[in-house]
Short mmCIF file of C-alpha atoms and ligand atoms in Angstrom, two decimals:
data_model
loop_
_atom_site.label_atom_id
_atom_site.label_comp_id
_atom_site.label_asym_id
_atom_site.label_seq_id
_atom_site.Cartn_x
_atom_site.Cartn_y
_atom_site.Cartn_z
CA MET P 1 -8.38 -27.08 30.44
CA SER P 2 -8.12 -25.81 26.87
CA LYS P 3 -6.16 -22.76 25.85
CA THR P 4 -6.80 -20.20 23.16
CA LEU P 5 -4.33 -20.73 20.37
CA ILE P 6 -3.78 -18.26 17.59
CA GLN P 7 -1.87 -18.79 14.38
CA PHE P 8 -1.21 -16.50 11.43
CA PHE P 9 -1.25 -17.77 7.86
CA GLY P 10 -1.23 -14.58 5.82
CA GLY P 11 -1.35 -10.79 5.80
CA LEU P 12 1.36 -10.08 8.39
CA LYS P 13 3.51 -7.88 6.16
CA THR P 14 1.33 -7.60 3.09
CA ILE P 15 -1.67 -5.46 2.25
CA GLY P 16 -4.46 -7.95 2.64
CA GLY P 17 -4.46 -11.71 2.34
CA THR P 18 -5.04 -11.72 6.11
CA ILE P 19 -5.74 -15.26 7.32
CA ILE P 20 -5.75 -15.95 11.07
CA GLN P 21 -6.85 -19.05 12.97
CA LEU P 22 -8.17 -18.89 16.51
CA GLN P 23 -8.65 -22.23 18.20
CA TYR P 24 -10.20 -23.23 21.49
CA GLY P 25 -10.57 -26.93 22.24
CA GLN P 26 -12.10 -28.67 19.27
CA ALA P 27 -13.48 -25.46 17.76
CA ARG P 28 -11.79 -22.85 15.62
CA VAL P 29 -12.59 -19.79 13.58
CA ILE P 30 -10.53 -18.64 10.62
CA PHE P 31 -10.96 -15.00 9.81
CA ASP P 32 -10.74 -13.47 6.42
CA PHE P 33 -9.77 -15.53 3.46
CA GLY P 34 -8.53 -13.24 0.72
CA LEU P 35 -5.70 -13.07 -1.72
CA THR P 36 -2.83 -10.59 -1.63
CA PHE P 37 -3.00 -8.15 -4.49
CA ASP P 38 0.26 -7.53 -6.32
CA PRO P 39 -0.37 -7.15 -10.05
CA GLY P 40 3.34 -6.64 -10.72
CA THR P 41 4.24 -10.19 -9.66
CA ALA P 42 0.95 -12.14 -9.88
CA ILE P 43 1.10 -15.48 -11.72
CA PHE P 44 -2.46 -14.92 -12.92
CA ASP P 45 -1.55 -11.88 -14.96
CA GLY P 46 -4.81 -11.67 -16.87
CA GLN P 47 -3.37 -13.87 -19.62
CA VAL P 48 -2.83 -17.14 -17.71
CA LYS P 49 -6.25 -18.73 -17.30
CA VAL P 50 -7.66 -19.61 -13.89
CA ARG P 51 -8.78 -23.28 -13.97
CA ASN P 52 -12.00 -23.05 -12.00
CA SER P 53 -12.30 -26.79 -11.40
CA ALA P 54 -8.69 -27.07 -10.17
CA ILE P 55 -8.52 -23.85 -8.28
CA VAL P 56 -7.78 -25.25 -4.80
CA ARG P 57 -4.96 -27.45 -6.11
CA ASP P 58 -3.52 -24.63 -8.22
CA TYR P 59 -3.76 -21.94 -5.54
CA LEU P 60 -2.13 -24.29 -3.01
CA LYS P 61 0.74 -25.08 -5.36
CA LEU P 62 1.31 -21.40 -6.04
CA GLY P 63 1.19 -20.55 -2.33
CA MET P 64 -1.78 -18.24 -2.90
CA ILE P 65 -3.80 -19.97 -0.18
CA PRO P 66 -2.26 -21.50 2.96
CA LYS P 67 -1.93 -25.18 3.81
CA ILE P 68 -4.47 -25.15 6.62
CA GLU P 69 -5.66 -28.57 7.73
CA GLY P 70 -9.28 -29.53 7.37
CA ILE P 71 -10.78 -26.79 5.23
CA TYR P 72 -10.38 -27.97 1.64
CA ASN P 73 -12.30 -30.63 -0.23
CA LYS P 74 -10.60 -34.01 -0.46
CA GLU P 75 -11.09 -34.33 -4.18
CA GLN P 76 -9.78 -30.86 -4.88
CA ILE P 77 -6.41 -31.14 -3.19
CA ALA P 78 -3.39 -33.07 -4.39
CA SER P 79 -3.38 -36.35 -2.42
CA ASP P 80 -0.78 -35.76 0.30
CA SER P 81 -0.58 -31.98 0.46
CA VAL P 82 -2.83 -31.31 3.46
CA ILE P 83 -5.55 -33.01 5.57
CA SER P 84 -8.96 -32.51 3.93
CA ALA P 85 -12.16 -31.19 5.51
CA GLU P 86 -13.64 -34.72 5.60
CA GLU P 87 -10.66 -36.07 7.56
CA TYR P 88 -10.70 -33.28 10.14
CA GLU P 89 -12.44 -33.85 13.47
CA GLY P 90 -12.94 -30.39 14.94
CA GLU P 91 -15.55 -27.74 14.24
CA THR P 92 -14.56 -24.91 11.90
CA ALA P 93 -16.15 -21.68 10.71
CA VAL P 94 -14.72 -18.97 8.48
CA LEU P 95 -15.53 -15.30 9.14
CA ILE P 96 -15.31 -12.60 6.46
CA SER P 97 -14.99 -8.96 7.56
CA HIS P 98 -15.86 -7.40 4.18
CA LEU P 99 -16.08 -8.02 0.46
CA HIS P 100 -12.75 -6.75 -0.83
CA LEU P 101 -10.78 -9.36 -2.74
CA ASP P 102 -7.87 -9.17 -0.32
CA HIS P 103 -10.28 -10.42 2.37
CA MET P 104 -12.54 -12.80 0.45
CA GLY P 105 -10.93 -13.64 -2.92
CA ALA P 106 -10.41 -17.29 -1.97
CA ILE P 107 -13.63 -18.10 -0.07
CA GLY P 108 -14.75 -20.26 -2.97
CA CYS P 109 -11.86 -22.63 -2.12
CA ILE P 110 -13.36 -23.57 1.25
CA ASP P 111 -15.19 -26.89 1.42
CA PRO P 112 -18.99 -26.39 1.36
CA SER P 113 -19.32 -28.34 4.64
CA ILE P 114 -17.65 -25.42 6.47
CA PRO P 115 -19.83 -22.37 7.09
CA VAL P 116 -18.46 -19.04 5.82
CA TYR P 117 -20.07 -16.13 7.68
CA MET P 118 -20.39 -12.56 6.49
CA THR P 119 -22.79 -9.79 7.51
CA GLU P 120 -26.21 -9.86 5.89
CA GLN P 121 -25.31 -6.68 3.97
CA SER P 122 -22.16 -8.34 2.65
CA ARG P 123 -24.14 -11.42 1.67
CA LEU P 124 -26.65 -9.30 -0.25
CA LEU P 125 -23.78 -7.57 -2.03
CA TYR P 126 -22.20 -10.93 -2.81
CA GLU P 127 -25.46 -12.13 -4.32
CA GLN P 128 -25.42 -9.11 -6.64
CA LEU P 129 -21.76 -9.62 -7.52
CA GLU P 130 -22.58 -13.17 -8.59
CA ILE P 131 -25.41 -11.88 -10.78
CA ILE P 132 -23.08 -9.52 -12.64
CA GLY P 133 -20.36 -12.14 -12.99
CA GLU P 134 -18.05 -10.87 -10.27
CA GLY P 135 -18.43 -13.71 -7.78
CA VAL P 136 -15.26 -15.57 -6.83
CA PRO P 137 -14.50 -18.96 -8.39
CA GLY P 138 -15.90 -21.94 -6.49
CA ASP P 139 -19.41 -23.22 -5.99
CA ARG P 140 -20.83 -22.94 -2.49
CA SER P 141 -23.25 -20.92 -0.38
CA TYR P 142 -22.52 -18.33 2.32
CA GLN P 143 -24.01 -17.79 5.77
CA SER P 144 -25.03 -14.43 7.14
CA CYS P 145 -24.64 -12.85 10.55
CA GLU P 146 -25.99 -9.62 12.01
CA TYR P 147 -24.16 -6.70 13.59
CA ASN P 148 -24.04 -6.93 17.39
CA GLN P 149 -25.62 -10.38 17.41
CA SER P 150 -23.34 -12.98 18.89
CA PHE P 151 -23.15 -16.58 17.79
CA HIS P 152 -21.06 -19.52 18.94
CA ILE P 153 -18.62 -21.81 17.22
CA GLY P 154 -18.02 -24.37 19.97
CA GLU P 155 -16.89 -22.31 22.95
CA ILE P 156 -15.83 -19.38 20.79
CA LYS P 157 -18.30 -16.51 20.92
CA VAL P 158 -18.28 -14.30 17.83
CA THR P 159 -19.77 -10.78 17.69
CA PRO P 160 -19.68 -8.80 14.43
CA ILE P 161 -19.42 -5.04 14.99
CA SER P 162 -20.01 -2.44 12.28
CA VAL P 163 -17.03 -0.38 11.08
CA ASP P 164 -16.77 2.33 8.43
CA HIS P 165 -14.90 1.14 5.34
CA ASP P 166 -15.32 1.85 1.62
CA VAL P 167 -17.61 -1.13 0.99
CA ILE P 168 -21.00 -1.89 2.49
CA GLY P 169 -21.36 -4.60 5.09
CA ALA P 170 -17.89 -4.19 6.63
CA CYS P 171 -17.42 -5.36 10.20
CA ALA P 172 -14.90 -6.08 12.91
CA PHE P 173 -15.12 -9.26 14.95
CA HIS P 174 -15.05 -9.57 18.71
CA LEU P 175 -13.97 -13.10 19.65
CA GLU P 176 -14.36 -14.49 23.12
CA THR P 177 -13.18 -17.80 24.53
CA PRO P 178 -13.15 -18.93 28.17
CA ASP P 179 -9.61 -17.53 28.55
CA ALA P 180 -9.24 -14.62 26.09
CA LYS P 181 -11.04 -11.75 24.40
CA ILE P 182 -9.81 -10.48 21.06
CA ILE P 183 -10.84 -7.79 18.59
CA TYR P 184 -10.04 -8.07 14.91
CA THR P 185 -10.76 -4.73 13.21
CA GLY P 186 -10.78 -5.79 9.56
CA ASP P 187 -10.28 -2.63 7.45
CA PHE P 188 -11.66 0.72 8.55
CA ARG P 189 -11.34 4.48 8.28
CA LEU P 190 -12.37 7.54 10.24
CA HIS P 191 -12.87 9.77 7.19
CA GLY P 192 -15.80 7.93 5.59
CA SER P 193 -19.45 8.91 5.31
CA SER P 194 -20.37 7.42 8.67
CA PRO P 195 -17.77 8.49 11.25
CA GLU P 196 -20.33 7.75 13.96
CA LYS P 197 -19.88 4.04 13.22
CA MET P 198 -16.32 4.19 14.53
CA LYS P 199 -17.47 5.95 17.70
CA GLU P 200 -20.04 3.22 18.21
CA PHE P 201 -17.41 0.60 17.46
CA LEU P 202 -15.18 1.96 20.25
CA GLN P 203 -18.10 2.06 22.64
CA LYS P 204 -19.25 -1.44 21.81
CA VAL P 205 -15.85 -3.11 22.13
CA LYS P 206 -15.22 -1.32 25.42
CA GLU P 207 -18.47 -2.83 26.68
CA LEU P 208 -17.50 -6.27 25.49
CA LYS P 209 -13.94 -5.94 26.90
CA TYR P 210 -10.81 -7.27 25.28
CA ASP P 211 -7.24 -8.36 25.94
CA ALA P 212 -5.77 -8.25 22.45
CA LEU P 213 -6.34 -6.02 19.45
CA ILE P 214 -5.54 -7.21 15.93
CA ILE P 215 -5.57 -4.10 13.76
CA GLU P 216 -4.93 -3.21 10.12
CA GLY P 217 -2.07 -0.79 9.34
CA THR P 218 -2.28 -0.22 5.59
CA LEU P 219 -1.23 3.43 5.62
CA LEU P 220 1.67 3.11 8.06
CA LYS P 221 4.92 4.31 6.50
CA SER P 222 8.65 3.89 7.05
CA GLU P 223 10.48 6.21 9.45
CA ASP P 224 11.92 8.12 6.51
CA GLU P 225 8.45 8.89 5.20
CA LEU P 226 6.74 9.44 8.53
CA ALA P 227 8.81 10.58 11.50
CA GLU P 228 8.14 9.01 14.90
CA HIS P 229 6.99 12.29 16.48
CA LEU P 230 4.28 12.63 13.82
CA LEU P 231 2.76 9.25 14.55
CA VAL P 232 0.71 10.50 17.48
CA SER P 233 -2.90 9.83 18.32
CA ASN P 234 -5.30 12.23 16.64
CA ASN P 235 -8.84 11.69 15.42
CA GLU P 236 -9.25 15.02 13.64
CA LEU P 237 -10.08 15.29 9.98
CA SER P 238 -7.79 17.99 8.59
CA ASP P 239 -9.03 20.52 6.05
CA GLU P 240 -6.92 19.00 3.25
CA LEU P 241 -8.21 15.47 3.88
CA LEU P 242 -10.67 14.48 1.19
CA THR P 243 -13.40 12.73 3.15
CA GLU P 244 -16.10 10.78 1.33
CA PRO P 245 -18.65 13.65 1.69
CA LYS P 246 -16.08 16.27 0.57
CA LEU P 247 -15.17 14.20 -2.47
CA GLN P 248 -18.70 14.55 -3.81
CA ASN P 249 -18.54 18.36 -3.54
CA LYS P 250 -15.14 18.47 -5.18
CA VAL P 251 -16.31 16.37 -8.14
CA ALA P 252 -19.42 18.55 -8.54
CA GLN P 253 -17.22 21.66 -8.57
CA MET P 254 -14.88 20.17 -11.16
CA LEU P 255 -17.78 19.20 -13.38
CA LYS P 256 -19.19 22.73 -13.24
CA GLU P 257 -15.84 24.11 -14.34
CA THR P 258 -15.45 21.65 -17.21
CA GLU P 259 -16.64 22.54 -20.71
CA GLY P 260 -16.61 19.03 -22.14
CA ILE P 261 -17.59 15.57 -21.01
CA GLY P 262 -16.95 14.28 -17.50
CA VAL P 263 -15.69 10.68 -17.32
CA PHE P 264 -15.08 8.76 -14.10
CA ASN P 265 -13.42 5.52 -13.12
CA PHE P 266 -14.16 4.07 -9.66
CA TYR P 267 -14.64 0.77 -7.82
CA HIS P 268 -18.33 -0.08 -7.90
CA ARG P 269 -18.34 -2.08 -4.65
CA ASN P 270 -18.24 1.34 -2.98
CA MET P 271 -21.92 2.29 -2.80
CA GLU P 272 -21.13 5.61 -1.11
CA ARG P 273 -18.99 6.53 -4.09
CA ILE P 274 -21.70 5.56 -6.59
CA ASN P 275 -24.10 7.69 -4.60
CA GLY P 276 -21.60 10.58 -4.44
CA MET P 277 -20.94 10.48 -8.18
CA CYS P 278 -24.69 10.45 -8.95
CA LYS P 279 -25.26 13.41 -6.63
CA ALA P 280 -22.25 15.32 -8.03
CA GLY P 281 -23.51 14.83 -11.57
CA GLU P 282 -26.98 15.98 -10.59
CA GLU P 283 -25.60 19.06 -8.87
CA ALA P 284 -23.60 19.97 -11.98
CA ASN P 285 -26.71 19.52 -14.10
CA ARG P 286 -25.36 16.51 -15.96
CA LYS P 287 -26.93 13.14 -16.72
CA VAL P 288 -25.08 10.36 -14.95
CA VAL P 289 -24.50 7.38 -17.24
CA LEU P 290 -23.38 4.11 -15.65
CA GLU P 291 -22.13 0.80 -17.00
CA ILE P 292 -24.87 -1.80 -16.77
CA LYS P 293 -23.10 -3.82 -14.05
CA THR P 294 -22.92 -0.73 -11.86
CA VAL P 295 -26.59 -0.02 -12.62
CA GLN P 296 -27.45 -3.45 -11.17
CA LEU P 297 -25.70 -2.54 -7.90
CA ALA P 298 -27.10 1.00 -7.79
CA HIS P 299 -30.59 -0.33 -8.57
CA THR P 300 -30.36 -2.74 -5.63
CA PHE P 301 -28.69 -0.56 -3.00
CA LEU P 302 -29.37 3.04 -4.01
CA PRO P 303 -33.02 3.23 -5.02
CA LYS P 304 -33.03 7.04 -4.76
CA CYS P 305 -30.25 7.68 -7.27
CA HIS P 306 -30.92 8.83 -10.83
CA PHE P 307 -28.88 7.41 -13.69
CA TYR P 308 -28.92 6.06 -17.22
CA ILE P 309 -27.44 2.92 -18.75
CA PHE P 310 -24.49 3.36 -21.10
CA GLU P 311 -24.98 1.47 -24.35
CA SER P 312 -21.54 -0.05 -24.74
CA GLU P 313 -20.58 -1.92 -27.91
CA GLU P 314 -20.98 -5.18 -25.98
CA LEU P 315 -24.47 -4.28 -24.76
CA LYS P 316 -25.47 -3.15 -28.25
CA THR P 317 -24.41 -6.54 -29.64
CA SER P 318 -26.29 -8.46 -26.93
CA LEU P 319 -29.38 -6.39 -27.69
CA ARG P 320 -29.11 -6.94 -31.42
CA GLU P 321 -28.52 -10.68 -31.09
CA ASN P 322 -31.13 -11.04 -28.36
CA LYS P 323 -28.56 -12.41 -25.92
CA LEU P 324 -29.29 -10.29 -22.89
CA PHE P 325 -29.21 -11.82 -19.43
CA ASP P 326 -32.47 -11.64 -17.46
CA TRP P 327 -31.03 -9.09 -15.03
CA GLN P 328 -30.02 -6.89 -17.98
CA LYS P 329 -33.51 -7.14 -19.51
CA GLN P 330 -35.08 -6.10 -16.23
CA LEU P 331 -32.81 -3.08 -15.91
CA LEU P 332 -33.47 -2.01 -19.48
CA GLU P 333 -37.19 -1.96 -18.76
CA LYS P 334 -36.60 0.45 -15.92
CA TYR P 335 -33.70 2.71 -16.90
CA PRO P 336 -33.19 4.53 -20.23
CA LEU P 337 -30.27 3.66 -22.50
CA ILE P 338 -27.90 6.35 -23.70
CA ASN P 339 -25.43 5.77 -26.51
CA ALA P 340 -22.25 7.55 -27.56
CA GLN P 341 -23.99 9.46 -30.36
CA LYS P 342 -26.49 10.97 -27.97
CA ILE P 343 -23.73 11.97 -25.56
CA ASN P 344 -21.72 13.48 -28.40
CA ASP P 345 -24.61 15.83 -29.25
CA ASN P 346 -23.80 17.70 -26.06
CA PRO P 347 -20.93 16.18 -24.03
CA SER P 348 -21.07 18.91 -21.40
CA ARG P 349 -24.42 17.56 -20.24
CA TYR P 350 -23.01 14.15 -19.27
CA PHE P 351 -21.02 12.44 -16.57
CA VAL P 352 -20.09 8.97 -17.82
CA GLN P 353 -18.65 6.01 -15.95
CA ASN P 354 -15.82 4.17 -17.68
CA SER P 355 -13.96 1.24 -16.11
CA TYR P 356 -10.46 0.49 -17.33
CA GLU P 357 -11.58 -2.75 -19.01
CA ASN P 358 -14.04 -0.71 -21.09
CA ILE P 359 -11.65 2.08 -21.96
CA MET P 360 -12.03 1.54 -25.73
CA GLU P 361 -15.54 3.00 -25.42
CA LEU P 362 -13.91 6.40 -24.88
CA PHE P 363 -12.70 6.39 -28.50
CA ASP P 364 -16.34 6.74 -29.60
CA LEU P 365 -16.92 9.78 -27.40
CA HIS P 366 -16.04 13.41 -28.02
CA VAL P 367 -13.68 14.01 -25.14
CA GLU P 368 -12.24 17.42 -26.14
CA ASN P 369 -12.12 19.75 -23.13
CA GLY P 370 -13.33 16.91 -20.96
CA ILE P 371 -11.89 15.41 -17.78
CA TYR P 372 -11.17 11.89 -16.62
CA ILE P 373 -11.82 11.67 -12.90
CA HIS P 374 -9.85 8.76 -11.48
CA SER P 375 -11.54 7.94 -8.21
CA ASN P 376 -10.06 4.75 -6.70
CA GLY P 377 -10.78 2.65 -9.79
CA VAL P 378 -8.26 0.10 -11.10
CA PRO P 379 -5.49 0.40 -12.13
CA LEU P 380 -4.82 2.20 -8.88
CA GLY P 381 -1.25 3.31 -9.31
CA ASP P 382 2.26 2.96 -10.57
CA TYR P 383 2.76 -0.49 -9.03
CA ASP P 384 0.24 -1.95 -11.48
CA PRO P 385 1.65 -2.41 -15.01
CA ALA P 386 -1.82 -1.59 -16.36
CA PHE P 387 -1.45 1.91 -14.96
CA HIS P 388 1.07 2.81 -17.65
CA ASN P 389 -1.29 1.51 -20.30
CA LEU P 390 -4.09 3.63 -18.88
CA GLN P 391 -1.88 6.71 -19.13
CA LYS P 392 -0.83 5.80 -22.65
CA ILE P 393 -4.45 5.45 -23.80
CA LEU P 394 -5.55 8.67 -22.10
CA GLY P 395 -2.57 10.31 -23.83
CA LEU P 396 -3.83 9.11 -27.20
CA LEU P 397 -7.22 10.57 -26.39
CA SER P 398 -5.66 13.81 -25.08
CA LEU P 399 -7.83 13.35 -22.02
CA GLU P 400 -6.42 14.62 -18.75
CA ARG P 401 -6.47 12.22 -15.81
CA ILE P 402 -7.23 13.92 -12.52
CA GLU P 403 -7.04 11.90 -9.37
CA VAL P 404 -9.88 12.57 -6.95
CA SER P 405 -9.67 9.74 -4.49
CA SER P 406 -10.47 8.96 -0.91
CA GLY P 407 -9.10 5.68 0.38
CA GLY P 408 -10.78 3.16 2.63
CA HIS P 409 -8.02 2.95 5.22
CA ALA P 410 -7.40 4.87 8.43
CA LEU P 411 -4.60 7.44 8.37
CA PRO P 412 -1.59 6.65 10.61
CA GLN P 413 -2.62 9.15 13.31
CA HIS P 414 -6.14 7.70 13.25
CA LEU P 415 -4.78 4.18 13.69
CA LYS P 416 -2.83 5.42 16.69
CA TYR P 417 -5.99 7.07 18.00
CA ILE P 418 -7.89 3.78 17.92
CA VAL P 419 -4.96 1.98 19.57
CA ASP P 420 -4.64 4.56 22.35
CA GLU P 421 -8.39 4.72 22.92
CA LEU P 422 -8.59 0.95 23.33
CA ASP P 423 -5.19 0.59 25.02
CA PRO P 424 -5.14 -3.24 24.81
CA LYS P 425 -2.80 -5.48 26.78
CA VAL P 426 -1.56 -6.94 23.52
CA LEU P 427 -1.44 -5.10 20.20
CA ILE P 428 -1.06 -7.10 16.99
CA PRO P 429 -0.71 -4.83 13.93
CA LEU P 430 -0.82 -6.45 10.49
CA HIS P 431 -2.17 -5.91 6.93
CA SER P 432 0.74 -3.49 6.53
CA PHE P 433 4.24 -3.10 5.09
CA TYR P 434 5.33 -1.47 8.37
CA PRO P 435 3.28 -3.10 11.18
CA GLU P 436 6.09 -2.46 13.70
CA ARG P 437 5.44 1.29 13.47
CA LEU P 438 2.13 1.01 15.29
CA LYS P 439 3.08 1.02 18.97
CA PRO P 440 0.84 0.28 21.96
CA LYS P 441 0.12 2.94 24.57
CA ASN P 442 0.81 0.76 27.60
CA GLY P 443 0.56 -2.89 26.57
CA GLN P 444 2.95 -5.00 24.55
CA GLN P 445 3.30 -5.20 20.82
CA LEU P 446 3.23 -8.66 19.27
CA LEU P 447 4.65 -9.00 15.75
CA PRO P 448 3.77 -12.60 14.98
CA VAL P 449 5.68 -14.84 12.59
CA TYR P 450 4.37 -17.57 10.32
CA GLY P 451 4.57 -21.14 11.56
CA GLU P 452 4.32 -20.18 15.23
CA VAL P 453 1.33 -20.99 17.46
CA TYR P 454 0.66 -18.40 20.17
CA GLU P 455 -1.12 -19.10 23.44
CA ILE P 456 -2.99 -15.86 23.66
CA GLY P 457 -4.06 -16.22 27.31
CA ASP P 458 -0.42 -16.70 28.34
CA ILE P 459 0.75 -13.66 26.38
CA VAL P 460 -1.98 -11.51 27.89
CA ASN P 461 -1.10 -12.52 31.44
CA ARG P 462 2.65 -12.43 31.00
ZN1 ZN K 501 -7.72 -5.07 3.13
ZN1 ZN K 502 -10.84 -3.47 2.47
#
């Protein structure tokens, strides 16, 4: 009889880059296929070019993707490095929990003969990302799955379950083989816009039953930063905690108290945040002006929001030279354009999106007495060299940066709450610098190492 084997290829002690293989007999699923994000040490520093046609070979050489047998195209790998998809006999599927780069940045490297599943919402988002030029390198199609609808890869039964994270389409996976039941949470939080999703998640996985829980631990800290007695189960949202709904109110309040322009920098894969910023602007009686790429996403997913398109220098040139993409033409027929001059007539009436890559646009705007609301947009913090440049540029503009952020990850006490609620026989924390800090209630903690294959059924019954 076959056994359920589990092997870890990435993400054990890093934030993201989680890659896990679960095998039963001739079938296996590999879940999440992202890249770790560390701008301080990344080889592709924004200057070194990514060679799209050699990406698998290059990523393998740099250790950015793991040497897993049977998932890469024969022609794209260096001859003897690893067995190709064509040469592999078993059945494989890849599962993607959500569309953050640390979970999906390398999906384009997977051979097109292998299905890559993501929820239908994620697939729709991916389609839009491709339209605006933010798809990942690699040419292939993606398969969709539905929440709570199981499907089989060989004898492995896969059930996607909705979780609340700061990107639409996020899910956890429940994986069942003849000898083991496992939950992989992906990334999640309890302080998002839909806390009920996490209640339903708990209910659903309890119904499905489980032996092992693989859980993210992004916000776990060292013992010096977070004492043991404080890491206790608690699902409350404290008054100070800026939840996604509270963030919107805070931004609205700040805008009302500001005499000049409001500028904001966020991550546009977060639809709840786009929605919150639009609502905050509306409440403060300001016109919300978005970059055209964000307008494409808002147009698709937030049909009730009101906004304008910012006429950046790049867009102005494309208009003048008649070089607009079709999607841009369609948006321009529907949403009005607003340029810097117009905004400068009365900056206090506007709330303008500005991504870091477009920061030069701010030099055309009157930003006196304005604010720069930094709301989880890149560069995120001190660990990114670009962060210092952002501060330098804002210094030149005399524009004050105010951080108003709400992260996508569960707080330590919330992680412990989920663990204690589920109380699995085996707890596998990862996607964390301090996975060992997340302790099980009654079961055993497994801190896996790379290169080891674990017989999950044996561990569960030990
Ligand atoms: Zn992540
Ligand atoms: Zn994430």
